[in-house]
Amino acid sequence: MTTLVPLSAFIAVSGALFFVGVAGVLVRRNAVVILMSVELMLNAANLAFVAFSRRLGIVDERGSVFVIFVFVVAMLGASLFMIYRRGHTTGSRFDRARLRYLALVGALAAVFTILDYLPYVGLHDIPPVGTVLTLVFLYILSQSIVRSRLLDLYELAGRLGVLTALSFTLAGIFLLFHLFHFRQIHW
Amino acid sequence: MDAVGLLIFGALAIGIVGAGLAVVFVDRITAAALLMAFTFLCNAGMFVLLGAETIAAFQVPIYVGAITGLILYGVMFTPQAPRAYGLFFQRQTRWGAVLAALIALPVMTSAFSFHDAASLRPRGVDLPAIATSVFTDFAFPFEVASVLLLAAMVGAIVLVRREGKVGREGPP
């Protein structure tokens, strides 16, 4: 059984923790402490989600599900930050540029993934660009990992062209099958 | 029952806000990381108090374990030069604190205007409801998140492997 501490008390603690995090981001110099403050803010948001979800009498556990996605975002943010920081400290210039590029592309992919979640919070009018852009960025990310060079535009374009031609060929074969099938049914 | 709940809530609230403030104001960075882990642990206690045991069970390994571990690794592997306490804060500290307080005041006053639902029926364990939501309404975001985490994991493995190969070959 849940004890009856009022909902507003939980929201007040969540707000206090959130603004401690805001103050940490605004006030401190150290990058690691700024990351910690961001995590504190995310945790405050989790507390508010769970409190509203458990106490506002809605049947499903919408808030708790959002907390799981906040977990994912927090882990991703922490790991991207680690990659970026490592990129600052490695010796060779090549590795440094590659790690920085990886962190940048990963951050962009994460942002577009978060765009995917917009329809779930009530913003239905935005077209689903996130899905397509996430795929594009994941492809570039895999290229930058597999090839050790950063971004060879010619090679990337060549691969994209080959893949596009392949997918159009497949689509054509499917179209032929479909036409054949269609004719068979009607004759 | 009610008094015990209030006592536990008070202790957890003091732990969360106090440790959070200490994270911002403490000088040593490992101490700050451990205090942050303590804040997360108190937050898991809050989740239990709200009746969300599943989320509390996720909170402990993910936040207290993984994220704190990641940050501690980061602190360990990067050299920290000792600095004067004067270089501790940003230059715009005063304005930052004023700005945070200005935003916090209306939000914190409105926080006390929320009330519990009128008919607060007791709910059971939250795991079945969470599982139903994840695999029906939120199936697509769940899959997107898992693909993204998979990509991050593969990237991390490849990064570590390449480093090892360079070490074996020696400097060019």
Coordinates of C-alpha atoms in Angstrom, one line a residue:
Chain A
M1 CA 0.0 0.0 0.0
T2 CA 1.2 3.5 -0.8
T3 CA 1.5 5.9 2.0
L4 CA -0.4 9.2 1.5
V5 CA 2.4 11.8 1.1
P6 CA 0.7 14.4 -1.0
L7 CA 1.5 14.7 -4.7
S8 CA 2.6 18.3 -4.4
A9 CA 5.4 17.3 -2.0
F10 CA 6.9 15.0 -4.6
I11 CA 6.7 17.7 -7.3
A12 CA 8.3 20.2 -4.9
V13 CA 11.3 17.8 -4.3
S14 CA 11.5 17.2 -8.1
G15 CA 11.5 20.9 -8.8
A16 CA 14.2 21.6 -6.1
L17 CA 16.4 18.9 -7.6
F18 CA 15.9 20.2 -11.1
F19 CA 17.0 23.7 -10.2
V20 CA 20.0 22.4 -8.3
G21 CA 20.9 20.8 -11.6
V22 CA 20.2 24.1 -13.5
A23 CA 22.4 26.0 -11.1
G24 CA 25.2 23.4 -11.5
V25 CA 25.1 23.8 -15.3
L26 CA 25.1 27.6 -15.1
V27 CA 27.7 28.0 -12.3
R28 CA 30.4 25.3 -12.5
R29 CA 33.4 25.2 -14.9
N30 CA 34.3 21.6 -14.8
A31 CA 32.8 19.6 -17.8
V32 CA 32.3 16.4 -15.8
V33 CA 30.4 18.3 -13.1
I34 CA 28.2 19.9 -15.8
L35 CA 27.4 16.4 -17.1
M36 CA 26.5 15.3 -13.5
S37 CA 24.2 18.3 -13.1
V38 CA 22.5 17.3 -16.4
E39 CA 21.9 13.8 -15.0
L40 CA 20.5 15.4 -11.8
M41 CA 18.0 17.3 -14.0
L42 CA 17.0 14.2 -15.9
N43 CA 16.5 12.4 -12.6
A44 CA 14.2 15.2 -11.3
A45 CA 12.2 14.8 -14.5
N46 CA 11.9 11.1 -13.8
L47 CA 10.6 11.8 -10.4
A48 CA 7.9 14.1 -11.7
F49 CA 6.9 11.6 -14.4
V50 CA 6.5 8.8 -11.9
A51 CA 4.7 11.0 -9.4
F52 CA 2.1 12.2 -11.9
S53 CA 1.8 8.8 -13.4
R54 CA 1.0 7.1 -10.1
R55 CA -1.1 9.8 -8.5
L56 CA -3.2 11.4 -11.3
G57 CA -5.6 8.4 -11.7
I58 CA -4.9 7.7 -15.4
V59 CA -5.2 4.0 -16.1
D60 CA -2.0 3.2 -18.0
E61 CA 1.6 3.8 -17.0
R62 CA 2.5 6.4 -19.6
G63 CA 4.8 8.4 -17.3
S64 CA 6.7 5.3 -16.2
V65 CA 7.3 4.4 -19.9
F66 CA 8.7 7.8 -20.5
V67 CA 11.1 7.3 -17.6
I68 CA 12.5 4.3 -19.4
F69 CA 13.2 6.5 -22.5
V70 CA 14.8 9.1 -20.3
F71 CA 17.1 6.3 -19.0
V72 CA 18.1 5.6 -22.6
V73 CA 18.7 9.3 -23.3
A74 CA 20.8 9.6 -20.2
M75 CA 23.0 6.7 -21.0
L76 CA 23.5 8.0 -24.6
G77 CA 24.3 11.4 -23.4
A78 CA 26.9 10.1 -20.9
S79 CA 28.6 7.8 -23.5
L80 CA 28.7 10.6 -26.2
F81 CA 30.2 12.9 -23.6
M82 CA 32.8 10.2 -22.8
I83 CA 33.7 9.8 -26.5
Y84 CA 34.0 13.6 -26.9
R85 CA 36.2 13.9 -23.9
R86 CA 38.4 11.0 -25.1
G87 CA 38.7 12.8 -28.4
H88 CA 40.3 15.7 -26.5
T89 CA 42.9 13.7 -24.7
T90 CA 44.1 11.2 -27.4
G91 CA 47.5 11.9 -28.8
S92 CA 47.3 11.6 -32.5
R93 CA 45.5 14.3 -34.5
F94 CA 43.8 11.8 -36.7
D95 CA 42.3 9.9 -33.8
R96 CA 41.2 13.1 -32.2
A97 CA 39.4 14.2 -35.3
R98 CA 37.8 10.8 -35.8
L99 CA 36.5 10.6 -32.2
R100 CA 35.1 14.2 -32.4
Y101 CA 33.4 13.3 -35.7
L102 CA 31.9 10.2 -34.1
A103 CA 30.6 12.2 -31.1
L104 CA 29.1 14.8 -33.4
V105 CA 27.4 12.3 -35.7
G106 CA 26.2 10.3 -32.7
A107 CA 24.7 13.4 -31.1
L108 CA 22.9 14.2 -34.3
A109 CA 21.5 10.7 -34.5
A110 CA 20.3 10.9 -30.9
V111 CA 18.6 14.3 -31.6
F112 CA 16.8 12.9 -34.6
T113 CA 15.8 9.8 -32.6
I114 CA 14.3 12.1 -30.0
L115 CA 12.4 13.9 -32.8
D116 CA 10.7 10.5 -33.4
Y117 CA 9.2 10.6 -30.0
L118 CA 7.3 13.9 -30.7
P119 CA 4.1 12.3 -31.9
Y120 CA 3.9 10.5 -28.6
V121 CA 3.7 13.7 -26.6
G122 CA 0.9 15.1 -28.8
L123 CA 2.7 16.9 -31.6
H124 CA 1.1 15.0 -34.5
D125 CA 1.5 17.7 -37.2
I126 CA 5.3 17.3 -37.6
P127 CA 6.2 14.9 -40.5
P128 CA 8.2 11.9 -39.4
V129 CA 11.6 13.2 -40.6
G130 CA 13.3 11.6 -37.6
T131 CA 13.0 8.1 -39.0
V132 CA 14.6 8.8 -42.3
L133 CA 17.4 11.1 -40.9
T134 CA 18.2 8.5 -38.2
L135 CA 18.8 5.9 -40.8
V136 CA 21.0 8.3 -42.8
F137 CA 23.0 9.2 -39.8
L138 CA 23.4 5.6 -38.7
Y139 CA 24.7 4.8 -42.2
I140 CA 27.2 7.6 -42.0
L141 CA 28.2 6.5 -38.5
S142 CA 28.8 2.9 -39.7
Q143 CA 30.8 4.2 -42.6
S144 CA 33.0 6.3 -40.4
I145 CA 33.6 3.3 -38.2
V146 CA 34.2 0.7 -40.9
R147 CA 36.4 2.9 -43.1
S148 CA 39.1 4.4 -41.0
R149 CA 39.0 7.6 -43.0
L150 CA 36.6 10.3 -41.8
L151 CA 34.2 11.0 -44.6
D152 CA 35.2 10.2 -48.1
L153 CA 32.4 11.9 -50.0
Y154 CA 33.1 10.3 -53.4
E155 CA 33.1 6.8 -51.9
L156 CA 30.0 7.5 -49.8
A157 CA 28.2 8.8 -52.9
G158 CA 29.3 5.8 -54.9
R159 CA 28.1 3.4 -52.2
L160 CA 24.8 5.3 -51.9
G161 CA 24.4 5.1 -55.7
V162 CA 25.0 1.4 -55.8
L163 CA 22.6 0.8 -52.9
T164 CA 20.0 3.0 -54.6
A165 CA 20.3 1.1 -57.9
L166 CA 20.1 -2.2 -56.0
S167 CA 16.9 -1.2 -54.1
F168 CA 15.3 0.1 -57.4
T169 CA 16.1 -3.2 -59.1
L170 CA 14.5 -5.1 -56.2
A171 CA 11.5 -2.8 -56.4
G172 CA 11.2 -3.4 -60.1
I173 CA 11.3 -7.2 -59.6
F174 CA 8.6 -6.8 -57.0
L175 CA 6.6 -4.7 -59.4
L176 CA 6.9 -7.4 -62.1
F177 CA 5.7 -10.0 -59.6
H178 CA 2.8 -7.8 -58.6
L179 CA 1.7 -7.2 -62.2
F180 CA 2.0 -10.9 -63.0
H181 CA 0.0 -11.8 -60.0
F182 CA -2.6 -9.2 -60.7
R183 CA -3.1 -10.4 -64.3
Q184 CA -3.4 -14.0 -63.2
I185 CA -6.2 -13.1 -60.8
H186 CA -8.3 -11.2 -63.2
W187 CA -7.9 -13.4 -66.3
Chain B
M1 CA 1.7 4.1 8.7
D2 CA 1.1 7.7 7.5
A3 CA 3.6 9.1 10.0
V4 CA 6.3 6.5 9.0
G5 CA 5.7 7.4 5.4
L6 CA 6.1 11.1 6.0
L7 CA 9.3 10.4 8.0
I8 CA 10.8 8.4 5.2
F9 CA 9.7 11.0 2.7
G10 CA 11.4 13.7 4.7
A11 CA 14.6 11.8 5.0
L12 CA 14.7 11.0 1.3
A13 CA 13.9 14.6 0.4
I14 CA 16.7 16.0 2.5
G15 CA 19.0 13.3 1.0
I16 CA 18.1 14.3 -2.5
V17 CA 18.3 18.1 -2.2
G18 CA 21.3 18.0 0.2
A19 CA 23.4 15.6 -1.9
G20 CA 22.4 17.5 -5.1
L21 CA 23.6 20.8 -3.6
A22 CA 26.8 19.1 -2.5
V23 CA 27.4 17.8 -6.1
V24 CA 27.4 21.4 -7.2
F25 CA 29.5 22.9 -4.4
V26 CA 31.9 20.1 -3.5
D27 CA 35.5 20.6 -4.7
R28 CA 36.7 17.0 -5.1
I29 CA 35.3 15.4 -8.3
T30 CA 35.2 11.8 -7.1
A31 CA 33.3 12.9 -4.0
A32 CA 30.8 14.7 -6.3
A33 CA 30.3 11.6 -8.4
L34 CA 29.6 9.5 -5.3
L35 CA 27.2 12.1 -3.9
M36 CA 25.4 12.0 -7.2
A37 CA 25.1 8.2 -6.9
F38 CA 23.6 8.8 -3.4
T39 CA 21.1 11.3 -4.9
F40 CA 20.1 8.6 -7.4
L41 CA 19.7 6.0 -4.6
C42 CA 17.4 8.4 -2.7
N43 CA 15.4 8.9 -5.9
A44 CA 14.9 5.1 -6.1
G45 CA 13.6 5.3 -2.6
M46 CA 11.1 8.0 -3.7
F47 CA 10.0 5.7 -6.5
V48 CA 9.3 2.9 -4.0
L49 CA 7.4 5.3 -1.9
L50 CA 5.2 6.2 -4.9
G51 CA 4.5 2.5 -5.5
A52 CA 6.6 2.2 -8.7
E53 CA 8.8 -0.6 -7.7
T54 CA 9.8 -1.6 -11.3
I55 CA 11.2 1.8 -12.1
A56 CA 13.1 1.8 -8.8
A57 CA 14.6 -1.6 -9.7
F58 CA 15.7 -0.1 -13.1
Q59 CA 17.0 3.1 -11.4
V60 CA 19.5 1.2 -9.2
P61 CA 21.6 -0.6 -11.9
I62 CA 21.2 2.0 -14.6
Y63 CA 21.8 5.3 -12.7
V64 CA 23.6 4.2 -9.5
G65 CA 25.6 1.5 -11.3
A66 CA 26.2 2.3 -15.0
I67 CA 26.1 6.1 -15.2
T68 CA 28.1 6.7 -12.0
G69 CA 30.6 4.0 -13.2
L70 CA 30.9 5.7 -16.6
I71 CA 31.6 9.1 -15.0
L72 CA 34.1 7.7 -12.5
Y73 CA 35.9 6.0 -15.4
G74 CA 36.0 9.4 -17.2
V75 CA 37.4 11.0 -14.1
M76 CA 40.0 8.3 -13.7
F77 CA 41.2 8.3 -17.3
T78 CA 41.5 12.1 -17.8
P79 CA 44.3 13.9 -16.0
Q80 CA 43.0 16.5 -13.5
A81 CA 45.4 19.4 -12.8
P82 CA 45.0 20.8 -9.4
R83 CA 43.6 24.3 -9.6
A84 CA 42.9 27.2 -7.2
Y85 CA 39.4 27.4 -5.8
G86 CA 39.0 30.7 -7.5
L87 CA 38.9 29.0 -10.9
F88 CA 36.2 26.7 -9.5
F89 CA 33.1 28.6 -10.7
Q90 CA 32.3 30.4 -14.0
R91 CA 32.7 34.1 -14.2
Q92 CA 29.0 34.6 -14.6
T93 CA 28.2 32.7 -11.4
R94 CA 26.2 35.6 -9.8
W95 CA 24.1 36.1 -12.9
G96 CA 23.6 32.4 -13.3
A97 CA 22.4 31.9 -9.8
V98 CA 20.0 34.9 -10.1
L99 CA 18.6 33.5 -13.4
A100 CA 18.1 30.0 -11.9
A101 CA 16.3 31.5 -8.9
L102 CA 14.1 33.7 -11.1
I103 CA 13.0 30.7 -13.1
A104 CA 12.7 28.5 -10.0
L105 CA 10.4 30.8 -8.0
P106 CA 7.3 30.6 -10.1
V107 CA 7.8 26.9 -10.8
M108 CA 8.2 26.0 -7.2
T109 CA 5.2 28.1 -6.1
S110 CA 3.1 26.3 -8.8
A111 CA 4.4 22.9 -7.7
F112 CA 2.2 23.1 -4.6
S113 CA -1.0 23.6 -6.6
F114 CA -1.1 20.0 -7.8
H115 CA -3.4 17.7 -6.0
D116 CA -4.0 14.0 -6.1
A117 CA -6.8 12.5 -8.2
A118 CA -10.1 12.5 -6.3
S119 CA -10.6 8.8 -6.5
L120 CA -7.2 7.4 -5.8
R121 CA -7.7 3.7 -6.0
P122 CA -4.9 1.4 -4.9
R123 CA -3.0 -0.1 -7.8
G124 CA -1.1 -3.3 -7.7
V125 CA 2.4 -3.9 -9.0
D126 CA 3.3 -1.5 -11.9
L127 CA 5.2 -4.1 -14.0
P128 CA 2.2 -5.5 -16.0
A129 CA 0.9 -2.0 -16.9
I130 CA 4.4 -0.9 -18.0
A131 CA 5.0 -4.0 -20.1
T132 CA 1.6 -3.6 -21.8
S133 CA 2.3 0.1 -22.6
V134 CA 5.8 -0.6 -23.9
F135 CA 4.7 -3.4 -26.2
T136 CA 1.5 -1.8 -27.5
D137 CA 1.5 2.0 -27.7
F138 CA 5.2 2.5 -27.4
A139 CA 6.5 -0.4 -29.4
F140 CA 8.1 1.7 -32.2
P141 CA 10.1 4.1 -29.9
F142 CA 11.2 1.1 -27.9
E143 CA 12.6 -0.5 -31.0
V144 CA 14.2 2.8 -32.2
A145 CA 15.9 3.1 -28.8
S146 CA 17.2 -0.4 -28.9
V147 CA 18.7 0.0 -32.4
L148 CA 20.4 3.2 -31.3
L149 CA 21.9 1.5 -28.2
L150 CA 23.0 -1.3 -30.4
A151 CA 24.8 1.1 -32.7
A152 CA 26.4 2.8 -29.7
M153 CA 27.6 -0.5 -28.4
V154 CA 29.1 -1.6 -31.7
G155 CA 30.8 1.7 -32.0
A156 CA 32.3 1.4 -28.6
I157 CA 33.6 -2.1 -29.3
V158 CA 35.2 -1.0 -32.6
L159 CA 36.9 2.0 -30.9
V160 CA 38.4 -0.3 -28.3
R161 CA 39.6 -2.9 -30.9
R162 CA 41.3 -0.3 -33.1
E163 CA 43.2 1.1 -30.2
G164 CA 44.5 -2.4 -29.4
K165 CA 45.7 -3.0 -33.0
V166 CA 47.6 0.3 -33.0
G167 CA 49.3 -0.7 -29.8
R168 CA 50.5 -4.0 -31.3
E169 CA 51.9 -2.5 -34.4
G170 CA 53.8 0.1 -32.5
P171 CA 54.4 3.7 -33.5
P172 CA 55.0 4.2 -37.3

